[in-house]
Every structure is written in structure tokens, then in C-alpha cells.
XYZ file of C-alpha atoms in Angstrom:
760
model
C 95.268 159.757 99.271
C 98.534 157.895 98.634
C 99.637 154.940 100.773
C 103.031 153.367 101.346
C 102.829 149.599 101.902
C 105.945 147.953 103.340
C 106.681 144.203 103.152
C 109.866 142.192 103.858
C 110.970 140.933 100.463
C 111.229 142.444 96.987
C 109.585 139.352 95.444
C 106.585 139.824 97.713
C 106.529 143.560 96.936
C 106.555 142.826 93.198
C 103.589 140.449 93.465
C 101.494 142.741 95.696
C 102.252 145.794 93.550
C 100.348 144.170 90.674
C 97.209 143.862 92.807
C 97.114 147.475 94.038
C 96.443 150.601 92.025
C 98.522 153.719 91.484
C 97.535 155.096 94.890
C 99.813 152.529 96.561
C 103.574 152.324 96.550
C 104.912 148.911 97.636
C 108.525 148.596 98.859
C 110.555 146.027 100.794
C 112.440 146.325 104.100
C 114.573 143.274 103.167
C 113.780 141.596 106.496
C 114.681 143.126 109.862
C 115.974 146.697 109.694
C 117.308 146.716 113.293
C 118.961 144.101 115.464
C 120.914 143.705 118.685
C 124.655 144.255 118.121
C 126.534 140.970 118.504
C 128.386 142.093 121.618
C 128.070 142.102 125.370
C 125.998 144.958 126.769
C 123.361 144.988 124.011
C 120.755 144.185 126.675
C 120.745 146.540 129.682
C 119.954 144.059 132.445
C 119.881 146.774 135.125
C 117.337 148.822 133.176
C 114.506 146.274 132.844
C 116.367 144.422 130.065
C 116.162 147.364 127.674
C 117.458 146.455 124.219
C 120.005 148.699 122.459
C 118.977 148.189 118.850
C 121.003 149.392 115.870
C 120.189 149.762 112.198
C 121.593 146.730 110.322
C 124.390 148.148 108.167
C 123.517 146.248 104.971
C 119.871 147.395 105.235
C 120.586 151.111 105.804
C 119.863 151.957 102.167
C 116.461 150.247 102.475
C 115.718 152.208 105.655
C 116.610 155.408 103.797
C 114.175 154.441 101.025
C 111.423 153.794 103.587
C 111.988 157.182 105.249
C 112.085 159.008 101.909
C 108.931 157.283 100.610
C 107.105 157.938 103.895
C 107.594 161.702 103.397
C 105.516 161.664 100.203
C 102.795 159.310 101.457
C 99.614 160.094 103.392
C 99.612 156.853 105.368
C 101.965 153.920 105.967
C 100.743 150.313 105.970
C 103.039 147.707 107.536
C 102.336 144.407 105.726
C 105.064 142.175 107.140
C 104.476 138.462 107.813
C 101.567 137.456 110.123
C 103.684 136.059 112.978
C 105.896 137.203 115.875
C 108.878 138.052 113.687
C 106.683 139.893 111.193
C 105.059 141.898 113.990
C 108.521 142.762 115.357
C 109.749 143.930 111.952
C 106.662 146.148 111.652
C 107.324 147.555 115.152
C 110.960 148.370 114.290
C 109.859 150.222 111.142
C 107.254 152.104 113.179
C 109.894 153.045 115.787
C 112.339 154.327 113.152
C 109.592 156.363 111.433
C 108.468 158.016 114.665
C 112.042 158.978 115.572
C 112.060 161.296 112.557
C 111.534 164.912 113.496
C 108.011 166.110 112.736
C 106.674 162.715 111.648
C 102.950 162.505 112.456
C 101.406 160.345 109.718
C 99.156 157.368 110.515
C 100.962 153.999 110.624
C 98.748 150.900 110.500
C 99.286 147.156 110.412
C 97.812 144.847 107.759
C 98.113 141.054 107.617
C 97.181 138.327 105.149
C 97.840 134.589 104.927
C 98.000 134.430 101.143
C 99.122 136.799 98.415
C 96.060 136.919 96.207
C 93.949 139.804 94.875
C 91.079 139.164 97.318
C 93.310 138.656 100.371
C 95.358 141.819 99.714
C 92.266 143.946 99.008
C 90.578 142.769 102.205
C 93.754 143.346 104.265
C 94.319 146.966 103.161
C 90.617 147.691 103.682
C 90.801 146.462 107.300
C 94.058 147.646 108.908
C 94.671 147.238 112.643
C 97.015 148.528 115.328
C 100.318 146.831 116.157
C 99.939 143.805 118.444
C 102.241 144.587 121.388
C 101.709 141.150 122.927
C 103.337 139.559 119.866
C 106.073 142.199 119.934
C 106.771 141.569 123.633
C 106.958 137.801 122.984
C 109.477 138.305 120.172
C 111.581 140.659 122.288
C 111.431 138.236 125.234
C 112.614 135.407 122.942
C 115.443 137.593 121.619
C 116.469 138.587 125.161
C 116.406 134.990 126.443
C 118.576 133.881 123.518
C 120.959 136.773 124.205
C 121.218 135.977 127.936
C 122.031 132.326 127.222
C 124.329 133.041 124.286
C 126.389 135.786 125.941
C 126.700 134.062 129.314
C 126.969 130.335 128.641
C 128.980 130.633 125.396
C 131.945 132.466 127.034
C 132.022 129.644 129.596
C 132.382 127.183 126.705
C 135.189 129.311 125.207
C 137.163 129.272 128.452
C 136.500 125.673 129.429
C 136.573 123.883 126.058
C 137.736 125.994 123.087
C 137.024 129.377 121.428
C 134.242 129.813 118.889
C 131.680 127.537 120.550
C 128.136 128.569 121.332
C 125.116 127.487 123.364
C 121.533 128.223 122.395
C 118.122 128.033 124.034
C 116.744 125.488 121.543
C 119.945 124.468 119.735
C 121.445 122.867 122.869
C 118.502 120.542 123.690
C 118.459 119.470 120.018
C 122.186 118.630 120.235
C 121.495 116.681 123.420
C 118.916 114.563 121.570
C 121.446 113.705 118.848
C 124.225 112.913 121.351
C 121.988 110.764 123.551
C 120.851 108.751 120.523
C 124.518 108.233 119.544
C 125.322 107.039 123.075
C 122.405 104.588 122.901
C 123.722 103.218 119.598
C 127.266 102.755 120.969
C 125.978 101.071 124.141
C 123.540 98.819 122.288
C 124.198 95.071 122.531
C 122.475 93.171 119.694
C 120.449 90.058 120.497
C 119.868 87.107 118.176
C 116.329 85.917 117.446
C 114.795 83.519 114.963
C 111.602 83.472 112.911
C 110.046 80.135 111.916
C 108.314 80.068 108.554
C 105.999 77.732 106.690
C 106.088 77.725 102.869
C 102.951 76.418 101.169
C 100.882 76.876 98.014
C 97.473 76.452 96.452
C 97.593 75.801 92.733
C 99.960 78.464 91.321
C 99.683 80.759 94.360
C 102.660 80.481 96.743
C 102.694 81.983 100.221
C 104.692 82.020 103.495
C 103.214 82.005 107.004
C 104.926 82.910 110.281
C 104.897 80.870 113.526
C 102.735 82.583 116.199
C 102.034 79.709 118.630
C 103.804 76.509 119.706
C 102.711 73.996 122.358
C 99.986 76.425 123.412
C 102.492 79.239 124.036
C 102.365 82.535 122.158
C 105.476 83.196 120.068
C 106.613 86.839 120.279
C 109.338 88.469 118.151
C 112.236 87.411 120.410
C 110.727 84.269 121.970
C 112.941 81.953 119.924
C 116.370 83.332 120.815
C 118.713 80.412 120.100
C 119.521 78.528 116.947
C 119.205 75.251 118.870
C 115.579 75.997 119.819
C 114.711 77.080 116.258
C 116.298 73.875 114.864
C 114.483 71.742 117.447
C 111.050 73.110 116.487
C 111.857 72.740 112.771
C 112.948 69.115 113.252
C 109.780 68.439 115.227
C 107.492 69.830 112.516
C 109.399 68.985 109.312
C 108.203 65.326 109.061
C 104.636 66.629 108.615
C 103.468 66.725 104.978
C 100.082 68.385 105.408
C 98.779 71.485 107.182
C 95.180 72.586 107.739
C 93.439 75.967 107.828
C 92.413 76.395 111.477
C 90.813 79.857 111.340
C 90.171 82.755 108.969
C 89.564 86.271 110.337
C 88.387 89.001 107.974
C 88.127 92.630 109.030
C 87.460 95.881 107.274
C 89.082 99.062 108.548
C 88.825 102.690 107.632
C 91.987 104.744 107.036
C 91.387 108.472 107.421
C 93.228 111.130 105.410
C 96.005 113.180 106.983
C 95.428 116.828 107.936
C 96.779 119.576 105.668
C 100.383 120.616 106.174
C 101.671 122.767 108.995
C 105.309 123.906 108.961
C 106.719 120.891 110.785
C 104.744 118.252 108.851
C 105.755 119.913 105.563
C 109.423 119.804 106.596
C 109.098 116.152 107.664
C 107.304 114.992 104.508
C 109.537 117.058 102.237
C 112.607 115.413 103.787
C 111.157 111.912 103.469
C 109.639 112.158 99.994
C 111.793 114.763 98.258
C 115.060 114.519 100.200
C 114.951 118.292 100.936
C 116.817 119.699 103.939
C 114.606 121.763 106.256
C 116.149 125.093 105.238
C 115.735 124.206 101.549
C 112.074 123.349 102.106
C 111.464 126.745 103.709
C 113.329 128.662 100.988
C 111.376 126.964 98.209
C 108.086 127.418 100.102
C 108.933 131.113 100.604
C 109.340 131.571 96.849
C 105.962 129.889 96.205
C 104.308 132.109 98.831
C 105.834 135.375 97.610
C 104.837 134.853 94.011
C 105.781 133.203 90.735
C 105.534 134.622 87.223
C 102.715 132.818 85.389
C 102.982 134.266 81.915
C 102.016 137.911 82.276
C 100.813 137.567 85.857
C 102.631 137.170 89.198
C 100.756 134.972 91.650
C 101.355 133.761 95.188
C 100.817 130.009 94.871
C 100.591 128.897 98.526
C 99.433 130.376 101.820
C 101.870 131.487 104.524
C 104.308 128.637 105.229
C 105.057 129.344 108.920
C 101.968 128.094 110.689
C 100.916 125.523 113.274
C 97.212 125.554 112.371
C 95.452 122.762 110.435
C 92.398 124.928 109.688
C 91.253 125.739 106.161
C 89.066 128.719 105.278
C 85.460 128.093 104.220
C 86.257 129.522 100.766
C 89.161 127.096 100.344
C 87.007 124.169 101.513
C 84.245 125.049 99.048
C 86.746 125.240 96.176
C 88.431 121.947 97.107
C 85.083 120.121 97.389
C 83.982 121.512 94.034
C 87.253 120.298 92.463
C 86.729 116.784 93.918
C 83.125 116.748 92.672
C 84.196 117.740 89.148
C 87.174 115.374 88.878
C 86.259 112.255 90.904
C 83.224 110.029 91.327
C 80.706 110.879 94.058
C 82.049 108.281 96.531
C 85.299 110.301 96.863
C 83.458 113.382 98.213
C 82.481 113.290 101.928
C 78.999 114.546 102.830
C 80.482 117.493 104.737
C 83.884 119.244 104.806
C 86.465 117.401 106.916
C 87.600 119.466 109.926
C 90.859 118.857 111.799
C 91.941 119.763 115.330
C 95.513 120.908 115.916
C 97.743 118.707 118.093
C 100.193 121.578 118.557
C 99.913 123.365 121.890
C 98.796 127.012 121.579
C 98.310 126.680 117.815
C 97.128 129.923 116.275
C 93.818 128.814 114.780
C 93.254 132.232 113.216
C 95.912 131.228 110.696
C 95.412 128.631 108.000
C 97.255 125.447 107.175
C 99.690 125.497 104.241
C 97.637 125.072 101.062
C 97.552 126.205 97.427
C 95.905 129.596 97.037
C 93.711 127.873 94.464
C 93.300 124.099 94.154
C 92.421 124.592 90.477
C 96.065 125.493 89.780
C 97.210 121.920 89.332
C 100.918 121.030 89.535
C 100.908 119.812 85.932
C 99.333 123.067 84.744
C 102.051 125.119 86.496
C 105.020 122.884 85.678
C 106.381 125.039 82.836
C 106.503 128.103 85.134
C 108.229 126.462 88.096
C 111.764 125.326 88.822
C 112.213 121.601 89.478
C 112.294 122.141 93.259
C 109.300 124.482 93.220
C 107.306 121.952 91.201
C 108.113 119.063 93.568
C 107.188 121.004 96.695
C 104.051 122.555 95.171
C 102.888 119.108 94.011
C 103.390 117.749 97.551
C 101.364 120.617 99.094
C 98.656 120.362 96.422
C 98.275 116.586 96.866
C 98.115 116.747 100.681
C 95.569 119.595 100.600
C 93.323 117.840 98.105
C 93.617 114.481 99.904
C 92.609 115.946 103.280
C 89.068 116.536 101.928
C 88.649 113.164 100.167
C 86.776 110.249 101.745
C 88.689 107.700 103.878
C 90.214 104.604 102.279
C 88.620 101.213 103.054
C 91.065 98.347 103.638
C 90.214 94.639 103.864
C 92.490 92.607 106.130
C 92.605 88.817 106.264
C 94.428 86.652 108.833
C 94.663 82.932 108.072
C 95.801 80.580 110.870
C 97.397 77.387 109.567
C 97.859 74.440 111.941
C 100.765 72.008 111.765
C 100.736 69.434 114.568
C 101.102 71.520 117.808
C 101.999 74.783 116.023
C 100.006 77.637 114.511
C 101.392 79.724 111.623
C 99.703 82.970 110.537
C 99.371 84.353 107.040
C 98.348 88.019 106.725
C 96.932 89.738 103.697
C 95.693 93.251 102.985
C 93.735 94.524 100.001
C 92.438 97.987 99.211
C 88.649 97.855 98.916
C 88.343 101.602 98.186
C 91.424 103.781 97.747
C 89.750 107.066 98.805
C 92.317 109.750 99.639
C 95.141 107.273 98.876
C 94.371 107.831 95.199
C 95.994 111.247 95.610
C 98.416 110.999 98.540
C 100.180 108.323 100.600
C 102.347 108.786 103.677
C 105.955 107.552 103.833
C 107.031 106.195 107.197
C 110.577 106.487 108.542
C 112.359 104.593 111.325
C 109.198 102.611 112.155
C 107.305 99.918 110.368
C 104.279 100.945 108.324
C 101.137 100.708 110.379
C 99.511 98.521 107.726
C 100.280 94.866 107.134
C 102.348 94.118 104.087
C 100.025 93.645 101.105
C 99.799 90.044 99.981
C 97.478 88.441 97.444
C 95.975 85.406 99.139
C 94.250 82.501 97.434
C 90.670 81.666 98.409
C 90.935 79.428 101.488
C 88.373 77.693 103.710
C 88.468 76.557 107.351
C 89.453 72.888 107.537
C 91.083 72.926 104.113
C 94.294 70.910 103.820
C 97.435 72.582 102.437
C 100.716 70.999 101.338
C 103.849 71.781 103.362
C 106.566 72.787 100.929
C 109.118 73.657 103.596
C 109.441 74.568 107.280
C 112.521 76.671 107.945
C 113.801 79.576 110.011
C 115.557 82.894 109.412
C 118.108 84.448 111.737
C 117.900 88.102 112.826
C 119.583 90.524 115.181
C 117.953 93.321 117.100
C 119.081 96.763 115.990
C 119.430 100.037 117.897
C 117.238 102.992 117.138
C 118.527 104.743 113.997
C 120.332 108.068 114.160
C 118.148 111.113 113.674
C 117.481 112.376 110.179
C 116.279 115.951 109.656
C 112.709 114.638 109.409
C 112.837 112.536 112.578
C 114.654 115.292 114.516
C 111.966 117.837 113.608
C 109.312 115.309 114.643
C 111.057 114.705 117.989
C 111.454 118.449 118.660
C 107.789 119.021 117.853
C 106.635 116.165 120.117
C 108.762 117.519 122.976
C 107.477 121.059 122.413
C 110.980 122.419 121.737
C 111.058 125.310 119.291
C 108.242 126.485 117.057
C 107.507 126.057 113.308
C 109.748 128.902 112.218
C 112.769 127.725 114.271
C 113.411 124.115 113.175
C 115.377 124.997 110.048
C 117.506 127.508 112.007
C 118.213 124.958 114.786
C 119.509 122.372 112.296
C 121.465 124.970 110.320
C 123.214 126.201 113.496
C 124.222 122.687 114.569
C 125.820 122.102 111.155
C 127.445 125.545 111.007
C 129.026 125.166 114.465
C 130.331 121.733 113.383
C 128.626 120.084 116.338
C 127.219 117.487 113.944
C 128.047 115.995 110.567
C 125.700 114.281 108.136
C 126.303 110.674 107.107
C 123.743 109.102 104.765
C 121.398 111.958 105.690
C 121.703 111.140 109.416
C 123.150 113.268 112.227
C 126.369 112.126 113.889
C 127.727 114.320 116.713
C 131.333 115.438 116.333
C 133.762 115.121 119.234
C 133.304 118.834 119.900
C 129.519 118.490 119.784
C 129.648 115.561 122.228
C 131.840 117.440 124.709
C 129.704 120.599 124.504
C 126.538 118.553 125.051
C 128.167 116.645 127.914
C 129.252 119.898 129.579
C 125.804 121.456 129.239
C 124.035 118.284 130.396
C 126.273 117.856 133.455
C 126.792 121.483 134.481
C 123.997 123.543 132.853
C 121.321 120.849 133.149
C 118.402 123.262 133.317
C 119.156 124.718 129.894
C 119.188 121.417 128.006
C 116.269 119.954 129.940
C 113.493 119.151 127.473
C 110.637 120.028 129.836
C 112.234 123.337 130.848
C 112.760 124.338 127.194
C 109.205 123.320 126.248
C 107.747 125.217 129.212
C 109.726 128.292 128.180
C 108.132 128.052 124.714
C 104.715 127.884 126.381
C 105.626 130.954 128.438
C 106.497 132.865 125.251
C 103.117 131.807 123.844
C 101.470 133.128 127.022
C 103.185 136.488 126.442
C 101.915 136.413 122.820
C 98.383 135.802 124.060
C 98.578 138.504 126.734
C 98.338 136.008 129.622
C 101.611 137.155 131.201
C 104.088 140.026 130.913
C 107.633 139.687 129.592
C 109.435 141.487 132.469
C 108.624 138.988 135.281
C 109.661 136.124 132.981
C 113.012 137.760 132.143
C 113.774 138.672 135.761
C 113.151 135.138 137.036
C 115.155 133.600 134.182
C 118.155 135.912 134.670
C 118.267 135.459 138.456
C 118.612 131.666 138.084
C 121.067 131.853 135.158
C 123.328 134.366 136.913
C 123.565 132.106 139.982
C 124.431 128.995 137.941
C 127.070 130.808 135.842
C 128.800 132.030 139.021
C 128.868 128.469 140.408
C 130.462 126.992 137.284
C 133.357 129.435 136.842
C 135.825 127.239 138.754
C 135.328 123.986 136.817
C 138.751 122.704 135.702
C 139.139 122.637 131.923
C 141.005 119.313 132.136
C 137.893 117.701 133.631
C 135.958 118.591 130.468
C 138.354 117.975 127.581
C 140.330 115.004 128.942
C 139.346 111.545 130.094
C 141.647 109.226 132.045
C 142.181 105.710 130.689
C 143.113 102.617 132.678
C 146.177 102.158 130.475
C 149.864 103.084 130.734
C 151.916 104.865 128.068
C 154.074 102.265 126.225
C 156.909 104.822 125.938
C 157.218 106.295 129.443
C 154.805 104.384 131.644
C 152.663 107.372 132.668
C 148.876 107.234 132.390
C 147.151 107.678 129.007
C 144.298 110.134 128.569
C 141.746 110.962 125.849
C 142.240 114.555 124.711
C 140.207 116.866 122.506
C 142.404 118.229 119.719
C 141.841 120.488 116.745
C 140.569 117.587 114.633
C 138.711 115.616 117.303
C 139.556 113.190 120.077
C 142.853 111.287 120.316
C 144.751 109.300 122.921
C 147.919 110.865 124.289
C 150.329 110.609 127.187
C 149.576 112.556 130.362
C 153.309 113.331 130.448
C 153.099 115.591 127.368
C 155.193 117.568 126.309
C 157.989 115.446 127.839
C 156.463 112.377 126.152
C 154.772 112.799 122.766
C 153.171 109.330 122.452
C 149.854 109.579 120.585
C 147.386 107.379 118.750
C 144.172 108.065 116.894
C 140.593 107.167 117.776
C 138.591 105.869 114.826
C 135.034 106.863 113.943
C 133.553 104.056 116.033
C 135.345 105.435 119.111
C 137.899 102.621 119.270
C 141.613 103.317 119.625
C 143.665 102.545 116.511
C 147.365 101.914 116.143
C 149.906 104.544 117.363
C 150.463 107.444 114.964
C 153.525 106.452 112.902
C 156.488 108.720 112.314
C 155.912 110.792 109.146
C 157.491 109.404 105.946
C 160.544 111.422 104.792
C 160.642 112.505 101.112
C 164.077 111.754 99.715
C 165.777 114.124 97.264
C 163.680 117.200 98.086
C 164.112 120.051 100.525
C 161.606 122.553 101.840
C 161.547 125.505 99.388
C 161.067 127.947 102.291
C 163.746 127.029 104.857
C 165.587 124.058 103.330
C 164.262 121.640 105.971
C 163.322 117.999 105.505
C 159.985 117.375 103.751
C 157.678 114.701 105.162
C 154.301 113.171 104.293
C 151.711 113.693 107.006
C 148.046 112.721 107.388
C 145.522 115.418 108.169
C 141.805 115.976 108.317
C 141.429 115.756 104.544
C 144.001 113.074 103.723
C 147.758 113.069 103.150
C 149.848 116.166 102.454
C 153.500 117.244 102.284
C 154.860 119.607 104.925
C 158.131 120.763 106.426
C 159.429 118.775 109.406
C 160.240 122.116 111.081
C 156.515 122.837 111.557
C 155.291 124.983 113.315
C 158.304 127.257 112.712
C 157.945 126.645 108.962
C 154.389 126.384 107.640
C 155.168 125.144 104.107
C 152.425 122.781 102.873
C 151.684 121.014 99.591
C 148.615 118.904 98.826
C 149.060 115.390 97.452
C 145.489 114.797 96.282
C 145.170 117.795 93.982
C 142.020 117.983 91.844
C 142.200 116.422 88.364
C 141.751 119.690 86.534
C 144.481 121.497 88.470
C 147.003 123.122 86.135
C 150.004 120.826 85.527
C 152.291 123.733 84.739
C 153.316 126.329 87.295
C 151.255 129.487 86.911
C 152.869 132.720 88.067
C 150.755 134.686 90.518
C 149.159 137.556 88.514
C 149.371 139.923 91.496
C 152.736 139.514 93.305
C 154.580 138.132 90.188
C 156.907 136.043 92.421
C 154.757 133.240 93.846
C 152.841 130.554 92.011
C 149.167 129.564 92.159
C 148.630 126.258 93.991
C 145.562 124.208 94.901
C 144.543 124.218 98.579
C 141.684 122.898 100.692
C 139.607 124.959 103.091
C 138.356 123.763 106.471
C 135.248 122.242 104.844
C 137.229 120.110 102.394
C 136.552 122.272 99.314
C 139.305 123.257 96.887
C 140.467 126.802 96.181
C 143.499 128.205 94.368
C 145.884 130.652 96.031
C 149.357 132.109 95.836
C 152.016 130.060 97.653
C 153.407 133.344 99.046
C 150.474 133.507 101.460
C 150.168 135.373 103.851
C 152.313 138.033 102.127
C 150.181 137.653 98.983
C 146.480 136.979 99.474
C 145.536 136.243 95.832
C 142.752 133.648 95.778
C 140.480 132.074 93.128
C 137.586 129.616 93.477
C 138.282 127.870 90.135
C 141.452 126.378 88.578
C 143.702 128.872 86.755
C 144.665 128.688 83.086
C 148.009 130.170 82.047
C 146.483 132.366 79.304
C 146.068 136.125 78.983
C 142.605 137.606 78.765
C 142.166 138.843 75.146
C 139.829 141.545 76.423
C 141.664 143.259 79.333
C 145.094 141.575 79.208
C 144.942 140.030 82.731
C 147.624 137.331 82.890
C 145.385 134.356 83.799
C 141.928 132.983 83.029
C 139.825 130.662 85.180
C 138.538 127.252 84.112
C 134.909 127.240 85.314
C 132.278 124.485 85.087
C 128.540 125.080 85.546
C 125.450 122.981 84.864
C 123.849 125.657 82.715
C 126.806 126.878 80.639
C 129.127 123.858 80.675
C 132.908 124.471 80.683
C 134.160 128.009 80.164
C 137.281 130.109 80.374
C 136.443 133.332 82.165
C 138.416 136.389 83.196
C 138.391 137.173 86.944
C 138.793 140.903 86.214
C 136.383 141.630 83.353
C 133.275 140.023 81.819
C 135.188 138.030 79.156
C 134.088 134.383 78.775
C 134.802 131.676 76.217
C 132.971 128.355 75.906
C 135.171 125.243 75.955
C 132.433 122.662 75.594
C 128.692 122.904 75.178
C 126.451 121.546 77.925
C 124.108 119.137 76.168
């Protein structure tokens, strides 16, 4: 009996193929084979929301291979990922197979959480039927996203500008970012002062902080004026001696963290490794699907899309044995440590993310892994091992030092037993570490006198909450119940792709477009950016997955409400969304000034436009800058296209030269050309009349194109060299730089390449 086993990716197929014998053929579907066409009408609302799926064009050849291989197989095993999307992919393959005339072979579903010999063998020995609850949940999610996307997005196109989109989980995430930005802009800093006592015992110096004065407790912002801080200092400074009033010693236990789930891996990877969420998932995918270890291909981690913190009994036994063999007995707890998931509706049948074998140490695998794979595998390995090591024991000491009518406190923390911290330590972001700052304290006794070296104060200002990073945004989304493990990377990627946000120092800043879209959705489509509504919808999808509710009632109720709201919002005036009136008159004509949304963001202009063209920019902080000056005229040159006057203008990516007759004449020339741009004019190799010039795309990256565009569409991604290819005779070569091969001259038409410098 021959079996056809179908997975999503070729890497996964390659790994599994080595575990199965000749009776199995393993091929890949390359992800989804069918999808909804990206057009209106793909969901038939009148016919119980029936979906009109089509074969994905780029995957047609893989579908053909599946159909051809199925003809020569006795049974078909669908081994796609063990989640909603994986179940849906399996269902699509099953549907396509059964649409073939005369097809009557058994089709079964197999799942596994790790790609190892034992897991694969057990999976193929115990196939099951397709889970239609999971399939319904995935189709409901797809339909909900379609209904929002194809009904709210057109409203954005008409009311704001074309090309915008709204999403079921993307929009609440954007709202979070925009609301944090509004908080930061509205924040008014407050001054506060900290009073400090410097003292010493022998060679040990230390600083204590004022916690009580005149019997009153001193909180962080209690001393809020410099005058009060100076007054207390002047009152206490004449004192030469202090005394130890009290010493409090405590011992506390610090428990290890649970093994990784998808969100905690993304958060920790961002904090410790600086990986973006999508990069984390791509690297994790490669570790899951299999890595060449000499002559063997092995899946190194379990499935990376999970919300369960459970570990299998086999994994626990192996981890405990590793701890026993490599650490002293006090590091091994008496029994395996079990964790309960904090994620609502977590699928406990799955496992947490862990190495498929704890004995494969990061150092032992380093030579087989890329730098990114090694870093992420080490992080997963350390967290998994640490979760089964004994808690750390910390000794804390608080020393109260009395000076006249004031009490200063000195805190110290020492590690009595490092426990799991020997292997893994958490990094905190945006909040102070939960532990006191470690300080080595001298041996002190109650009643002991200490010298006063200095009593002084430091000045501080309160700060707003920081902007979201990828890690803190994922954490916030998870806490609010928005999205699920597999969606966080896609949410963030969409926000960046739509240019609703930009990254500054690895923090999200909403663009003007993003702010206006979020404002529109918050004010007019409130339900669909409401955090509770979005979280409840996720719970509803989980209920469909678990068979607690059907998808049709959910879709009908959702569509009825959405249809009503869309109809109500059709008559909103566009001007109310993209303009904002200012209490200021135009200095040129006296009419009112307004804030407009332009192609490159917000600016201030005259409400009398086009009769009055007064305009001034708004800087990044949101403040109005000086009026936009008249462009500088270039003397002694004329536009090469229409003979008009050339001027220097400022655009999104800096200064550039253009024709004053714009938009009738679209001549443009960059001023800040890249250093390696060719100094001599290079004739276009295609049209033979234009020349190759450096240009910038909308993302600020350079490319090289013919100045006869749009008549000639010749384009290169690297600078051109005015040399013929010695191999094929093409009239130019490209100057290319890579990390692996250094600088090269390459031919854009054939495979000729020539090293310029070596990359040492």
C-alpha cells in the first residue's frame, strides 16, 4: 500500500521524507492552494455567506502535482499544521481532490507538534477525520475579515484617500498606538526631588534615600519644589552623625518562568535579540521544519504557533534527566514543574515551544545553524531548561538610617541561590525590574553610628508612558485578548505596509494618515475598534473551534449590524475628516487657516485655496513651522524637457531639482545622489537616447532608471558601470555590493560576474 503525505512547505517535506520508508511519498502544497479572490462578491451574503474560492495562480503547479500523485497512491494523508489554518489547508486539498471525476480514495488527517521520528511514526499510525469545527472557525474568521475589509475600506477610500484599509484586528492595534501617541503629546511633566544621604563604613560607600520626614511618609512626588528640597537639606546638613534605626532582612523565592508560547517568544525575542515579530516567526519556522545536521535533517523545536504552556511527560523526563546529569541536586525540583495557561481558551492538547530534545545544546548545534537560528534556538533552549529548575532564593535587606527627624532607607539584594537564574533571566521593558537594585552592603547593627558624608537632592521630571515597541504591543494585544498567537506578526506587518505607522528607535509612531484613519474608525465605526468587542469576537471564534456555537448565526448577526452602520456613515463630509479648522487667519488673504492632509502628511493651508496658496509645514512634534518659502531658482540652467526655469524644492526625502512648470512638466533630478553613482553619463542600453539616472522610490531607497521614463521603463537596482559585458556584449554592467561576495561587476543579462574587491 502506497501513501501520499501532504505538508505545507518543501523544507518540512524534506525532513519528514527521511523518517518514512519507500511506501510514502511526501510533497508540499506550498501553503494555501485556494483563497478568496481579492474583489467584491467573493462572499455570497445572500446564500449563507458561501465563499467562492479559487485556486491560487502561483500554486497551480503544486495542485497539479498533488492531483497527479494522488492518482498513483492508495491513500492520502493530510499532514498540514495542527491549528485552524492547517486544518483549513487540509480541507481545501480534500475539496479539490474530491472534485476530480472518479476520485474515491481514502483521505485522512494526521497531526504532530514536532518533526521527529517518533512523532511522525505515531501520527501516521493514528490518522483522524478532518475537524470541521476548526474549519468552520477559520472560514468564519476569513468571512469576518472580508466583510470588514470590503465594506469599511471603501468608505476610507471615499472619505480620506484611496489605498487605505481597515481590519478586524489591525484597526484596534492602530488605535492603541494612536492613543498612546495622544497621551504623550498631552502629557505635562511634573518636577519632583529625591533627597539622598551619602555615608560609608570603612571602604564601603553607600547612598540612602529619604522615606520619612517629620513623621510623614515621603512618596516619589511628595517633594515637588526645589525650595522644599533645599529647606530639608539645610535643616539636616548641620548634622555630622546618623544612626541605624532598623534593619529588616527577608528571604524571598523567585519562581522560574513558564516555557514559551508564541506571544512570549515574540516578546522575549524582541527584547533580548532585537528581532521583529515576523523575523522571529520565520526563524522559528525554519527550526521547526528541519535543519541539516551533518547527514541528518532534524526538526529542532516543536510547533511555534501555540498558546499552551504544557510539556509532554517524555519531554519533562528528558529535561529532568539533563538537569540531574549537569547540575547539583539542589537545582532539580522533587517533581516536574507544571504551569497553567493564562491565555483564554488555550489549546492544552498542544505543547509549549521547546527543543525536540534538550540534549541538543545550542553550543553543540552552533556550526549547523545560521546566526539568527542559533540565537533563537539558544533562547528557546534556555527558557525550556530553566522552567524545570528550582526557584532562585533572594536575600533582601532594608536598613533605616535616622538623621534628626528624618529616616533614610538603604536597600540591598543578594542572590542566596541562583536556581533557574543560572540558565535564564528575564529582561523587563517599559517598567522597573520587580527586584531591588543589587547593592553590596556592609555589616551594620541597630544603634550603630554612621558618618554623614553629604546630604543632597537630585531633580527629576515625570515622563509619559513610552511609545509601543513590537514587544510591548504584542503584550498589550495579548492582555486585551485581541488576535491570537499566529496573528501578531501579521498585524504589525500590515500596519507598517499600509504606512499607518513608522518605526523610530524601534518604537511605533503613527503617521498622519494612520492617525486620521484611527480617528475616523474610533469616532464613526466605534464598534470595530472597541477592544472588548474585538476580544469577544476572538472568543466567539474559539467557541466555533470548540463546537460550542455555529458559524452561521455569528456571521448573520455581525453582518446585520455592520450593514446598518455602513449605511449611516455614507453621508459624512470628507472635509470633516481630513481638515481641521484653526483659530488663526491667513497672513496673505485674511481667510481662516485649516490643517489639511496632503500626500506627505499634514500641513497648514488657507481655506481660500486655490485662490490663495499660503501654506506652511507641521513638524514632527505637531507644531507649525515657518511658511514654506518660495523655491530657489537655479541660475544658468534650463529644464532639458521644456526649457522652463529650474528650481530647488524640498520633498519627502530631502531637496531635489524640478521644473517650475510642474505639474505640466515632470522633470526631476536628485541632489543627494548616492556616493557610488556613476559620475559620467551612461547611455540607456535599451532606448539608446536617454541616460541612466539615480532615483528614489517611495520608501527612500535608491534605484537607477532611464530619464526617458515613462517612454522607456529601463530600471536597475544597483549603480551602472559604463562597460560592456565581455561575455554577452550588453552595453552596461552593474556595480553590486554584498556581504558574502564583496564588490562585484555583474551583467544584468547573463551570469557574468567579476570581483572588484574581496570581502575579508
